[in-house]
Structure formats: C-alpha cells, structure tokens
PDB file of C-alpha atoms in Angstrom:
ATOM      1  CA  UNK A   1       3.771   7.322  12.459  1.00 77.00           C
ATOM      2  CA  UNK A   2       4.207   5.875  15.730  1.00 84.00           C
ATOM      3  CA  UNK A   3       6.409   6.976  18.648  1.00 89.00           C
ATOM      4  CA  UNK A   4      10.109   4.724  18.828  1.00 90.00           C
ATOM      5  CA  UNK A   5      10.290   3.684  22.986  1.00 88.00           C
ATOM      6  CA  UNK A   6      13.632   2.167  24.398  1.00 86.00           C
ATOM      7  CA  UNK A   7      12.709  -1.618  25.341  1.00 86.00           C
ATOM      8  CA  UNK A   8      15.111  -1.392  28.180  1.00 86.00           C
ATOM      9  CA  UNK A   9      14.016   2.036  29.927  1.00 83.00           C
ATOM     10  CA  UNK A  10      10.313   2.060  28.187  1.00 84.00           C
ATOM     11  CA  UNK A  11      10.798   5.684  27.664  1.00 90.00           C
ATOM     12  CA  UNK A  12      10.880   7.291  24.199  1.00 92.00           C
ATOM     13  CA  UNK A  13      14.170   7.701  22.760  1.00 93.00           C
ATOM     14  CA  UNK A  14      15.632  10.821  21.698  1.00 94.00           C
ATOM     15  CA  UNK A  15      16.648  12.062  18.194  1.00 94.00           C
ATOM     16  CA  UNK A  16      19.917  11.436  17.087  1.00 94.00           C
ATOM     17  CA  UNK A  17      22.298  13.069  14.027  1.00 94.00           C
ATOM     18  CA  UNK A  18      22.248   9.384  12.848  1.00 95.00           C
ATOM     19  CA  UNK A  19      18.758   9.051  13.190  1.00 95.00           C
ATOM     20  CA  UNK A  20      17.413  12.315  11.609  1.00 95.00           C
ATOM     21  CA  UNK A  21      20.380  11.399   8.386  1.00 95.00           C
ATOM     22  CA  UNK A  22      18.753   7.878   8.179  1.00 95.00           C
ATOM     23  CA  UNK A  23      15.057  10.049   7.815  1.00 94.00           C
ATOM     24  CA  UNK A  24      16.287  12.461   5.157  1.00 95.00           C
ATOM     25  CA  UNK A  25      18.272   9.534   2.699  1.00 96.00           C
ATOM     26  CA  UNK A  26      14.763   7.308   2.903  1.00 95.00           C
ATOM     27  CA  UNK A  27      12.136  10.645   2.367  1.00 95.00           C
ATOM     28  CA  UNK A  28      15.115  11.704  -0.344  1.00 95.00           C
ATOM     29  CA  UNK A  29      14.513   8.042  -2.157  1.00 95.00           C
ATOM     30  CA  UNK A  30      10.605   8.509  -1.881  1.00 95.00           C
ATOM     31  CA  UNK A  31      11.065  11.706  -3.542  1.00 94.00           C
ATOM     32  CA  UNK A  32      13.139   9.688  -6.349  1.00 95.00           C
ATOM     33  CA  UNK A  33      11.111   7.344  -6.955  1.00 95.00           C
ATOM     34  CA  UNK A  34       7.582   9.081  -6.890  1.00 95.00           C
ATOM     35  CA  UNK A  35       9.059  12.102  -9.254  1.00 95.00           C
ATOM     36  CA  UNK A  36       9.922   9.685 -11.792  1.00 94.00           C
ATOM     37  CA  UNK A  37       6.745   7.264 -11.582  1.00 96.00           C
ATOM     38  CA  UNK A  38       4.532   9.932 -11.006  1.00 96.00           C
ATOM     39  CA  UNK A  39       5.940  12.398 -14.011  1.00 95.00           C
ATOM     40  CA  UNK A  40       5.235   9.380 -16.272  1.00 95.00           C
ATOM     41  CA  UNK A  41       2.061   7.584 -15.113  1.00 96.00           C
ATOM     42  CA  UNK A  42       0.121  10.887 -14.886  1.00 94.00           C
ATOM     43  CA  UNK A  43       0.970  11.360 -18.774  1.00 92.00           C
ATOM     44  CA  UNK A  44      -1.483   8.317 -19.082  1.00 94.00           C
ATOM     45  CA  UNK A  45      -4.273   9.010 -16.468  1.00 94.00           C
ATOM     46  CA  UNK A  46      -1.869   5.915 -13.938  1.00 96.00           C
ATOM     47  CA  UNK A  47      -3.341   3.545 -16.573  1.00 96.00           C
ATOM     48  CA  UNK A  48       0.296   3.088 -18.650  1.00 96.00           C
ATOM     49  CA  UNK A  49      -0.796   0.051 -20.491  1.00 97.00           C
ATOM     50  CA  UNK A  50      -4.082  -0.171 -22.836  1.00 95.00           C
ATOM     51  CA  UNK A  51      -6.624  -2.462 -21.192  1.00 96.00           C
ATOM     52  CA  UNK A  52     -10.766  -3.238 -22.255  1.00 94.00           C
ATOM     53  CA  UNK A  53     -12.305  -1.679 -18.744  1.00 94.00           C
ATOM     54  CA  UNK A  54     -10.814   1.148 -17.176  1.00 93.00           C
ATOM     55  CA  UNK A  55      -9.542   0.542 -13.569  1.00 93.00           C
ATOM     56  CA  UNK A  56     -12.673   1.609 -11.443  1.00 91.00           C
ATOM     57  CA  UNK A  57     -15.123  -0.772 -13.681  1.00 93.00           C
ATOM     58  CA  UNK A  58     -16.567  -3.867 -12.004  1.00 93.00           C
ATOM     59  CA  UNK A  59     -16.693  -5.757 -14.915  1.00 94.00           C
ATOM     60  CA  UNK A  60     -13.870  -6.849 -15.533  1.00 95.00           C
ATOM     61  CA  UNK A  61     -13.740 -10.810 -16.816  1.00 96.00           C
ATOM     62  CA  UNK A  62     -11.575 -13.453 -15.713  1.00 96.00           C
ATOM     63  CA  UNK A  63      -9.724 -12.957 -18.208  1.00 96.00           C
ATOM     64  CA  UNK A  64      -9.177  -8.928 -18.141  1.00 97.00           C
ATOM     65  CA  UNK A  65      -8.156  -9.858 -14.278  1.00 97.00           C
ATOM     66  CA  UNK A  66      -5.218 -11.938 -15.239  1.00 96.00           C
ATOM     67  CA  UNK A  67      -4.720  -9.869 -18.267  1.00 97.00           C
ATOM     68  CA  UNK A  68      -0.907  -8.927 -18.258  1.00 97.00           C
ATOM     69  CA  UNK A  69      -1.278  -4.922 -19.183  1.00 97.00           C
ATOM     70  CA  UNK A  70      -4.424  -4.942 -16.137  1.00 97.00           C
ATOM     71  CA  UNK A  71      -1.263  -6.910 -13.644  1.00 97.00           C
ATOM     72  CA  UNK A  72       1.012  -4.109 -14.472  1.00 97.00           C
ATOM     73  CA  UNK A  73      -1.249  -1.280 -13.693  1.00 97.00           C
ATOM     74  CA  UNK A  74      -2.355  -2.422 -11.036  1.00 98.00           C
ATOM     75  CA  UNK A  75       1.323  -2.661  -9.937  1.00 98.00           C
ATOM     76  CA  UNK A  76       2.574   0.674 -10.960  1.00 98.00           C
ATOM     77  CA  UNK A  77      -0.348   2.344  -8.863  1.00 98.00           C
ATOM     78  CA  UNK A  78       0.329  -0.105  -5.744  1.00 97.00           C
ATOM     79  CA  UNK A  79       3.909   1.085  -5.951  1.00 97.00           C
ATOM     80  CA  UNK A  80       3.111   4.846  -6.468  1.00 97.00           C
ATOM     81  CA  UNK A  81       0.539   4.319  -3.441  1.00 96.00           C
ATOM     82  CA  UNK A  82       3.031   2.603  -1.593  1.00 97.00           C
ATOM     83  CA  UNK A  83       6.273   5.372  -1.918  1.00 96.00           C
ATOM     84  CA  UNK A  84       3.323   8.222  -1.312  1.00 96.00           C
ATOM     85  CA  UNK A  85       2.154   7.127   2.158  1.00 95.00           C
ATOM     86  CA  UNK A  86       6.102   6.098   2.986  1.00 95.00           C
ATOM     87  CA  UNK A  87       6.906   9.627   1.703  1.00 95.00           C
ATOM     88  CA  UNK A  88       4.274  11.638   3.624  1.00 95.00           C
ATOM     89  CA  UNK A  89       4.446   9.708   6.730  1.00 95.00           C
ATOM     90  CA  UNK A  90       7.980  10.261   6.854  1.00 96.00           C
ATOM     91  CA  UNK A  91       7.574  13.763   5.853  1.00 95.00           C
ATOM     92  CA  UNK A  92       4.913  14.285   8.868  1.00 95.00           C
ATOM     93  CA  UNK A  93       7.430  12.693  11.344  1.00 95.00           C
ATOM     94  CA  UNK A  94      10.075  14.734  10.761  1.00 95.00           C
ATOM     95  CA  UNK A  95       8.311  17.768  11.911  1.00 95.00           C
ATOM     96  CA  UNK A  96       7.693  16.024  14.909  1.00 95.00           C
ATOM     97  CA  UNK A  97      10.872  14.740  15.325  1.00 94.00           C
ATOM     98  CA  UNK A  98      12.506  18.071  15.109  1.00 94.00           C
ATOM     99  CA  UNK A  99      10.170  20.098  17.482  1.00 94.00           C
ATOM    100  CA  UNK A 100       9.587  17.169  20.026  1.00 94.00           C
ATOM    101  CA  UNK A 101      12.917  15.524  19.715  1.00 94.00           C
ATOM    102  CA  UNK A 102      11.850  12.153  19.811  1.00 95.00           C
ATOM    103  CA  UNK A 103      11.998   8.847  17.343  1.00 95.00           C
ATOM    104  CA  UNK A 104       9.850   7.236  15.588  1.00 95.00           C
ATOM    105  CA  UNK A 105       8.998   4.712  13.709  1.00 93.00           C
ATOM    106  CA  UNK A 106       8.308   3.645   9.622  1.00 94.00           C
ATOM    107  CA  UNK A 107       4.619   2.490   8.904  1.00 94.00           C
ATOM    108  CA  UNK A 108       5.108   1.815   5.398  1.00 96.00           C
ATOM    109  CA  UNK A 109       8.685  -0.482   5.031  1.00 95.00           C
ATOM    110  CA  UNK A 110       9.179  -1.202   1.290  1.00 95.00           C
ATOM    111  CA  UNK A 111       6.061  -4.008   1.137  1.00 96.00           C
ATOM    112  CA  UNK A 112       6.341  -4.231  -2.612  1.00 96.00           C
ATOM    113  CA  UNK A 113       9.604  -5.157  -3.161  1.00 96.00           C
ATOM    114  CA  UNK A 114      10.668  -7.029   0.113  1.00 95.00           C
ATOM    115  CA  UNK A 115       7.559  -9.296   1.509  1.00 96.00           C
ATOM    116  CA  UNK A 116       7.958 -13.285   1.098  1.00 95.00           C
ATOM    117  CA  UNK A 117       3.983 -13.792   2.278  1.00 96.00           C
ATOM    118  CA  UNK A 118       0.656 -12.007   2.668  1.00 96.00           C
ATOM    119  CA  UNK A 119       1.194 -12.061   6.424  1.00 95.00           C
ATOM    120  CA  UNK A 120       4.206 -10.096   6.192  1.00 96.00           C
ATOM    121  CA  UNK A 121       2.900  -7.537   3.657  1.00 97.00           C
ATOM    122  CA  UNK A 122       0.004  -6.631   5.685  1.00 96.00           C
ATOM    123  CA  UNK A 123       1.260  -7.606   9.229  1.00 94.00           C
ATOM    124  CA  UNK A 124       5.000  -6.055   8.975  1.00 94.00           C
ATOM    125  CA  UNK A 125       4.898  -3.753   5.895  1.00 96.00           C
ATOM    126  CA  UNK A 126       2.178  -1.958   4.615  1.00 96.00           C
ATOM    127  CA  UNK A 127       1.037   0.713   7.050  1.00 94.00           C
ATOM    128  CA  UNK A 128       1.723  -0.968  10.340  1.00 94.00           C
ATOM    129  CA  UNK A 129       0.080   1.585  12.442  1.00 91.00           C
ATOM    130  CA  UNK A 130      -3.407   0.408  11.191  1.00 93.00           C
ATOM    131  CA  UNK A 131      -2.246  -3.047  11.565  1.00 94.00           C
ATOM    132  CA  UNK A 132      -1.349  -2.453  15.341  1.00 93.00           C
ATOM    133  CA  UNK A 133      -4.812  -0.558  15.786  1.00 95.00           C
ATOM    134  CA  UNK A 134      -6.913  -3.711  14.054  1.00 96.00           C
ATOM    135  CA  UNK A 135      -4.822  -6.440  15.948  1.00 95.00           C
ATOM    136  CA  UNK A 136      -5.564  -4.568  18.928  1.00 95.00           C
ATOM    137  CA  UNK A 137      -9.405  -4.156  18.604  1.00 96.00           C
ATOM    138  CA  UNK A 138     -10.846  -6.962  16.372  1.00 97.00           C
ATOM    139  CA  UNK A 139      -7.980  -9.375  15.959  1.00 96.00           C
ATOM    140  CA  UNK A 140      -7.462  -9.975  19.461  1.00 96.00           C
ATOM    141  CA  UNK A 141     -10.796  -9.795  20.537  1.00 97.00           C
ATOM    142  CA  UNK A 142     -12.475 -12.064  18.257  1.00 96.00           C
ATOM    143  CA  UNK A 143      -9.726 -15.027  18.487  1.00 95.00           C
ATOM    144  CA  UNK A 144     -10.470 -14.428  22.029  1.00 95.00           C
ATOM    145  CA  UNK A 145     -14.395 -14.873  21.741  1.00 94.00           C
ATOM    146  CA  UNK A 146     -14.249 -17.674  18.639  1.00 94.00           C
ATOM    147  CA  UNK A 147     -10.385 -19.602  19.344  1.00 93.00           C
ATOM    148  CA  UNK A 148     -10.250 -19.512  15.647  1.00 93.00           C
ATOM    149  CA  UNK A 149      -7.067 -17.874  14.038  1.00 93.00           C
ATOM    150  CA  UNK A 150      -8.302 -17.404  11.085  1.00 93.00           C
ATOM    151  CA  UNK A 151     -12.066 -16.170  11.651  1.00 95.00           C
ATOM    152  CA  UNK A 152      -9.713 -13.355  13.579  1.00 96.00           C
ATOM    153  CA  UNK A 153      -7.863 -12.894  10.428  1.00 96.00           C
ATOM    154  CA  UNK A 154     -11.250 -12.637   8.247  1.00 95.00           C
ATOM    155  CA  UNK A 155     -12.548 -10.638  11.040  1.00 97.00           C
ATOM    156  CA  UNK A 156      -9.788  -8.029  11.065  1.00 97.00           C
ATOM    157  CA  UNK A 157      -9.859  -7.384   7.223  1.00 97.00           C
ATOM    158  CA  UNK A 158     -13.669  -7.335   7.160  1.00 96.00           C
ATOM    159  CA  UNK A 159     -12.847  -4.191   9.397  1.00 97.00           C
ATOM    160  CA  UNK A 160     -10.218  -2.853   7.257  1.00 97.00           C
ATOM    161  CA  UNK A 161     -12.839  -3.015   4.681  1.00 96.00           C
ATOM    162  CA  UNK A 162     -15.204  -1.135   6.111  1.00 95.00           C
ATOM    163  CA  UNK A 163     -12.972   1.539   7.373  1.00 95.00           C
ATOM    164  CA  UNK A 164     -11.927   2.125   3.362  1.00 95.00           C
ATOM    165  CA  UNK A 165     -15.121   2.241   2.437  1.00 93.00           C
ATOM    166  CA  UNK A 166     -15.463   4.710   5.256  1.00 93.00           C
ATOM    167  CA  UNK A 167     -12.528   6.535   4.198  1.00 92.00           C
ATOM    168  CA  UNK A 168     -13.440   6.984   0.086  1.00 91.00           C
ATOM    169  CA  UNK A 169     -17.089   8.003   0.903  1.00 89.00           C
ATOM    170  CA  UNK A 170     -15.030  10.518   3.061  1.00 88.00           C
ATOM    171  CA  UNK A 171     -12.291  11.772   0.208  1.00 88.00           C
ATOM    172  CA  UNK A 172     -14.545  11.305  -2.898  1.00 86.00           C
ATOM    173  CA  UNK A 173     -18.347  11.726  -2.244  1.00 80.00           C
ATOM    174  CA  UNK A 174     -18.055  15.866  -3.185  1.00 73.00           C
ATOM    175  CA  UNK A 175     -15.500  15.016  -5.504  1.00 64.00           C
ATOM    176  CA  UNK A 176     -16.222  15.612  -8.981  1.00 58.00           C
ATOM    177  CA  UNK A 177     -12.194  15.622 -10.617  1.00 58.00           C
ATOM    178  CA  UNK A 178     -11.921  16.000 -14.379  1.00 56.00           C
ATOM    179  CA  UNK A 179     -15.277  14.933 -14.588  1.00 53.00           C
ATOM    180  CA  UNK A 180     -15.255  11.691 -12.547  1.00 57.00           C
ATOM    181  CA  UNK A 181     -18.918  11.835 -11.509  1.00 65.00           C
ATOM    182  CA  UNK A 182     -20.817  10.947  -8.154  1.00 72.00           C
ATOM    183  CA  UNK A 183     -18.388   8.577  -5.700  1.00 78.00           C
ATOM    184  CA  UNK A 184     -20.830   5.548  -5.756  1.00 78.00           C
ATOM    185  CA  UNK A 185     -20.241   3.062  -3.148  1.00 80.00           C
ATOM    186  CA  UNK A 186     -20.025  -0.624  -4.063  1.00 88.00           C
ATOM    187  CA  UNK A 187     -18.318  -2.800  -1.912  1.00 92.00           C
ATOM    188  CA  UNK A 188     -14.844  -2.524  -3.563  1.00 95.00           C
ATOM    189  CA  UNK A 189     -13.170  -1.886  -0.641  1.00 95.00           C
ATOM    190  CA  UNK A 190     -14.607  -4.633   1.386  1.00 95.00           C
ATOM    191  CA  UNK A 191     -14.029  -7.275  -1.648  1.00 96.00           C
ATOM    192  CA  UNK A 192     -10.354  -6.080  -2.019  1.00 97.00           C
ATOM    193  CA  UNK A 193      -9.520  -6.533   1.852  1.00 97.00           C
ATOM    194  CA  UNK A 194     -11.629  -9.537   2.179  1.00 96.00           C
ATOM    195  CA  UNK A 195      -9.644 -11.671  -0.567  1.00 97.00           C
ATOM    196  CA  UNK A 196      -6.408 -10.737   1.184  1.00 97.00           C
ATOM    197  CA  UNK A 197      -7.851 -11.965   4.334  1.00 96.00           C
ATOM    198  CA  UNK A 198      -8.763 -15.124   2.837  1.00 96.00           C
ATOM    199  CA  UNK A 199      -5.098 -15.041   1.321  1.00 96.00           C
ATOM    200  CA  UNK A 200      -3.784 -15.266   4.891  1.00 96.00           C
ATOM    201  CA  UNK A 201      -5.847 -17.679   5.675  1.00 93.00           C
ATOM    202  CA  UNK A 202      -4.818 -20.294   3.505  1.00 95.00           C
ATOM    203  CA  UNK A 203      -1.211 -18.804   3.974  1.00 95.00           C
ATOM    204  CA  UNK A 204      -1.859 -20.157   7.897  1.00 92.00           C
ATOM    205  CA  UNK A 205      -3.277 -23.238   6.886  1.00 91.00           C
ATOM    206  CA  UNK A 206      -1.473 -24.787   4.017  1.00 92.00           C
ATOM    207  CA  UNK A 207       1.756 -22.534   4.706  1.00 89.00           C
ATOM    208  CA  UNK A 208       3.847 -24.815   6.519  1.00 89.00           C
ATOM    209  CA  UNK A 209       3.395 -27.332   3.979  1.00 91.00           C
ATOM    210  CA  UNK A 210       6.646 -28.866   2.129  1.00 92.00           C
ATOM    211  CA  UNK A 211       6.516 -27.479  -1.180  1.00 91.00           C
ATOM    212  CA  UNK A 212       6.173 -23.974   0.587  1.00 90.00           C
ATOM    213  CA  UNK A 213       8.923 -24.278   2.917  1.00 91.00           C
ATOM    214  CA  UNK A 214      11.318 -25.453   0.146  1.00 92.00           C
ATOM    215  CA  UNK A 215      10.106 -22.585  -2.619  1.00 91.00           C
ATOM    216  CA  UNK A 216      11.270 -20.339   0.389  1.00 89.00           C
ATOM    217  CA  UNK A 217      14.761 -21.769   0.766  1.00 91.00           C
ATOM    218  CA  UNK A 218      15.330 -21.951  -2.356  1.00 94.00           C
ATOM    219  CA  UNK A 219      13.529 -19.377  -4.575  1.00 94.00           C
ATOM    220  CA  UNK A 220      15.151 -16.042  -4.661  1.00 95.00           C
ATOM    221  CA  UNK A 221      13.592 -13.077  -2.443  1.00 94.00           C
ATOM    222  CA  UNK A 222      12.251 -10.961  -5.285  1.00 95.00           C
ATOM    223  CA  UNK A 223      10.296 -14.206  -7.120  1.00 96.00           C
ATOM    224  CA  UNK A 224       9.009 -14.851  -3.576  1.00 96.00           C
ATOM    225  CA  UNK A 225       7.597 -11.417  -3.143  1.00 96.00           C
ATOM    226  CA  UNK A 226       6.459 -11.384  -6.911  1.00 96.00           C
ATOM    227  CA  UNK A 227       4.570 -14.798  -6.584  1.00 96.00           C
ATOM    228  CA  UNK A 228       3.277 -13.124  -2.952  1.00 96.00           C
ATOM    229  CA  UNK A 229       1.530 -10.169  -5.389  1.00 97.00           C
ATOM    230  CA  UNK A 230       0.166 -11.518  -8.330  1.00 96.00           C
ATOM    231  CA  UNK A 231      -2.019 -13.502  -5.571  1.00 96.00           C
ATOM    232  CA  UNK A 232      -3.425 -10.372  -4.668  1.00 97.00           C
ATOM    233  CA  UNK A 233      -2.812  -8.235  -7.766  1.00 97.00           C
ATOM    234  CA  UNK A 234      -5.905  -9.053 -10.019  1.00 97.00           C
ATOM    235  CA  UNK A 235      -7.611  -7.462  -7.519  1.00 97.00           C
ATOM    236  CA  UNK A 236      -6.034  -4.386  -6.665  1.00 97.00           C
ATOM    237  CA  UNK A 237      -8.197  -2.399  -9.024  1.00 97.00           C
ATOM    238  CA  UNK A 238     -10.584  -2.471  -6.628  1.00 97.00           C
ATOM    239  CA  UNK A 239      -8.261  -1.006  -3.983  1.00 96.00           C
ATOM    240  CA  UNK A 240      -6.852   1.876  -6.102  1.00 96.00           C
ATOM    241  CA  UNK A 241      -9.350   2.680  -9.307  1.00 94.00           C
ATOM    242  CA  UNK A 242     -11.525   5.026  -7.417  1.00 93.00           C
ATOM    243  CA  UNK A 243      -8.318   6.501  -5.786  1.00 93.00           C
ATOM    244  CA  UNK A 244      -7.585   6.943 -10.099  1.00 94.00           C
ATOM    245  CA  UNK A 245     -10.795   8.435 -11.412  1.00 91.00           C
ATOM    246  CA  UNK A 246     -11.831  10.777  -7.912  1.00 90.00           C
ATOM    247  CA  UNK A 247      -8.422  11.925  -8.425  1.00 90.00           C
ATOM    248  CA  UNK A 248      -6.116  11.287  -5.469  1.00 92.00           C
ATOM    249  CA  UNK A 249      -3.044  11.022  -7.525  1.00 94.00           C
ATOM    250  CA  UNK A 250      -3.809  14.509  -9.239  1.00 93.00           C
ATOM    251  CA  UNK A 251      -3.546  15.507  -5.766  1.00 92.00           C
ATOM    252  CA  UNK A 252      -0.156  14.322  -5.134  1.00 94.00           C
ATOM    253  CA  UNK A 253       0.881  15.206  -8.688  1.00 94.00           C
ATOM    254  CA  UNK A 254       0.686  18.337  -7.423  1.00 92.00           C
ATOM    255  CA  UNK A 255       2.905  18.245  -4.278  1.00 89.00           C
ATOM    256  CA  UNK A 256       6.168  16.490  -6.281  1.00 92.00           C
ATOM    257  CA  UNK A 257       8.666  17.459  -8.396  1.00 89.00           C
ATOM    258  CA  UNK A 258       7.766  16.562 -12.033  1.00 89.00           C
ATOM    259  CA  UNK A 259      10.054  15.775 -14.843  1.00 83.00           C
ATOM    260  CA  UNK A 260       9.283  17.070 -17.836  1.00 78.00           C
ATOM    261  CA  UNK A 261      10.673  16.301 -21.469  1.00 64.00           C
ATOM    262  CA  UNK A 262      10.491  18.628 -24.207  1.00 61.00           C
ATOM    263  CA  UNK A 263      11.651  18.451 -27.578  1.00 55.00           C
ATOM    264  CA  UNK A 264      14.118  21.302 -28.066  1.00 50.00           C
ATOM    265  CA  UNK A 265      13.676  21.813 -31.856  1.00 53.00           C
ATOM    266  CA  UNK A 266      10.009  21.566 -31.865  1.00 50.00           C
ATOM    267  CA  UNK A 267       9.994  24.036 -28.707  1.00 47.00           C
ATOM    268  CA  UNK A 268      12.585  26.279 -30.887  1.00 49.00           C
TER     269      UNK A 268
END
C-alpha cells in the first residue's frame, strides 16, 4: 500500500469514519468473493476445467493455448490472484491505518473486471505500487537515454520479469508442496511479462487507430475489458502455474473462510 497525501497541503491525510467504512465494505467483498472461488477451485487443484497439460507445463500447443477450458483457468486463477493481493493489501493497511491514523491508498483496483486496455490494467490497476516503483527506475530512465516510448515500455516489463523470476526462486526453490518437486527456473516469468509489454506496445502504436476508437464508444465496458484479457490470457499459465503446483494458493486456502457442502443423509 502506499501512503494517501492531500494535493493541496502535500501532507498525509488523516483517517476518517468514512474512510475506515469504505476499507471494511471492500476487504468484506474480497472476503466474499475469495471464500466462494477459493472453497471451489481448491476442490480441483485451481484447474476447474479438464485440459491435456497441466498449468505449469511448457508445452502447451497453439491450440491447448486458445483452448476454451485452458482460457477459463487461466481466468479463475487471475481472478483468485487478483481478490488475494486486493484482500491482503487492504488487510495490511488497515493496521496501519488504525495505529498511524493516516490514509492510504488501493494497489490492486478491480483490473479484471473494469480495464478497457493493457495500459490501464498494468498502469492503473493491477498492483500500482510496483508500477510507480518501475516507472520510476527503468521507465523513466530508459525513454530518457533511448526517446523511444515503447523500448521504455519493453524495458520496464523486461524488469518486471526478472523481479518474478526473482520472487518464485524466492517462495518456491525449498518448496516441495504435495509433492510438487524442485522449483526449476525457466523463463516463465520473463515470457509472461514480456508479451504484455509487447501488448502495450502495439496498444501505443496502432491504438489511436479508427476501428479502436469506435469499438470503445461503442462496445460495452465488460466486452472491452474481456477482449483486453483474452489478449493476454493464453499466456497467463505462465504467470500463475508455478504459483498452482509450489502451492501458493494452499497457502491462502488456509487463511479464508471455506464453504463446505455436505450431504446430510450420507453424513447421517
């Protein structure tokens, strides 16, 4: 989380009642949402649908990519990922909120169900401190030393790649969950990140083009965003399978509230 500052006095601003009740309703929908999606993807190792490769395999076809049950996976773990950072960053500024008495702000703002481009879902929605930290050090600095928009772009995510690659060799190489084996890196991180940089680049160059502009006038908001992910969603596997078998989820399994159905007469 970051720290909220008053644009006028450029001091931080102080907690409200208003503030602190907007906190609790959003970390009370995370709690929803991840309870429910959680209590029924964990039933099927976060792999709901049958597919040929499991989601940490690098073989994977063109055809397994674009495979509808592999799409939908990959969606129901980008969603779960995406309400469990909201939900613990949240949950880890409120404890700061209420000793230190100051605001602050959302890193993760609802990017799967509200972005209408890759730019936004990277830039303005999905965890916006790290954005703020890579526009900062690479982005900046290397439009600065090339003029080029989007070798800054490439340049950025190339850096985003290597910090998750950084980041799993950190969570998974002693983990051995449910039998998941030796973490073995591969470059799945770096592919991942570097697609969606090339995304934004051709978002930046071919973007402002007619057919673009009109789709966004006239297509509704939700079959924006969902056109926005299934450019990156073939993908995702690469992201979030290792985050499946080293068992990350199992983690958070463990922290929510599960719902469990039972079958009263056979339990009787």
């Amino acid at each position: 989380f970051g720290i909220e500052f008053d644009p006028v006095a450029q001091k931080p601003k102080r907690v409200s009642l208003q503030f602190l009740s907007k906190r609790l309703k959003t970390i009370g929908r995370d709690f929803i949402i991840m309870s429910f999606l959680i209590s029924i993807l964990n039933e099927y190792g976060y792999e709901y649908f049958d597919t040929r490769l499991p989601a940490d395999s690098l073989e994977h076809s063109l055809a397994d990519l674009f495979a509808w049950q592999h799409l939908l996976n990959n969606f129901f773990v980008a969603v779960l990922l995406s309400f469990s950072l909201s939900q613990s960053s949240i949950g880890v500024s409120l404890i700061y909120n209420l000793l230190y008495r100051y605001e602050t702000y959302e890193i993760v703002l609802n990017p799967m169900f509200k972005s209408t481009s890759p730019s936004e879902f990277w830039g303005r929605r999905w965890n916006t401190l790290v954005h703020a930290g890579l526009k900062n050090g690479v982005y900046k600095p290397a439009r600065t030393y090339t003029s080029s928009k989007t070798a800054a772009v490439l340049a950025a995510f190339a850096v985003s790649g290597i910090i998750h690659e950084f980041v799993n060799y950190v969570m998974f190489a002693t983990n051995n969950n449910r039998g998941s084996g030796t973490y073995v890196f591969s470059w799945k991180q770096m592919a991942f990140f570097g697609w969606n940089g090339v995304l934004i680049a051709i978002e930046h160059c071919v973007g402002h083009w007619t057919v673009f502009r009109r789709m966004g006038r006239t297509l509704p908001r939700i079959a924006i965003t969902a056109l926005v992910l299934c450019a990156a969603l073939p993908l995702a596997h690469l992201f979030t399978g290792d985050w499946i078998r080293h068992g990350y989820f199992d983690a958070v399994y463990l922290a929510e509230p599960i719902l469990v159905c039972r079958n009263i007469d056979a339990v009787g």
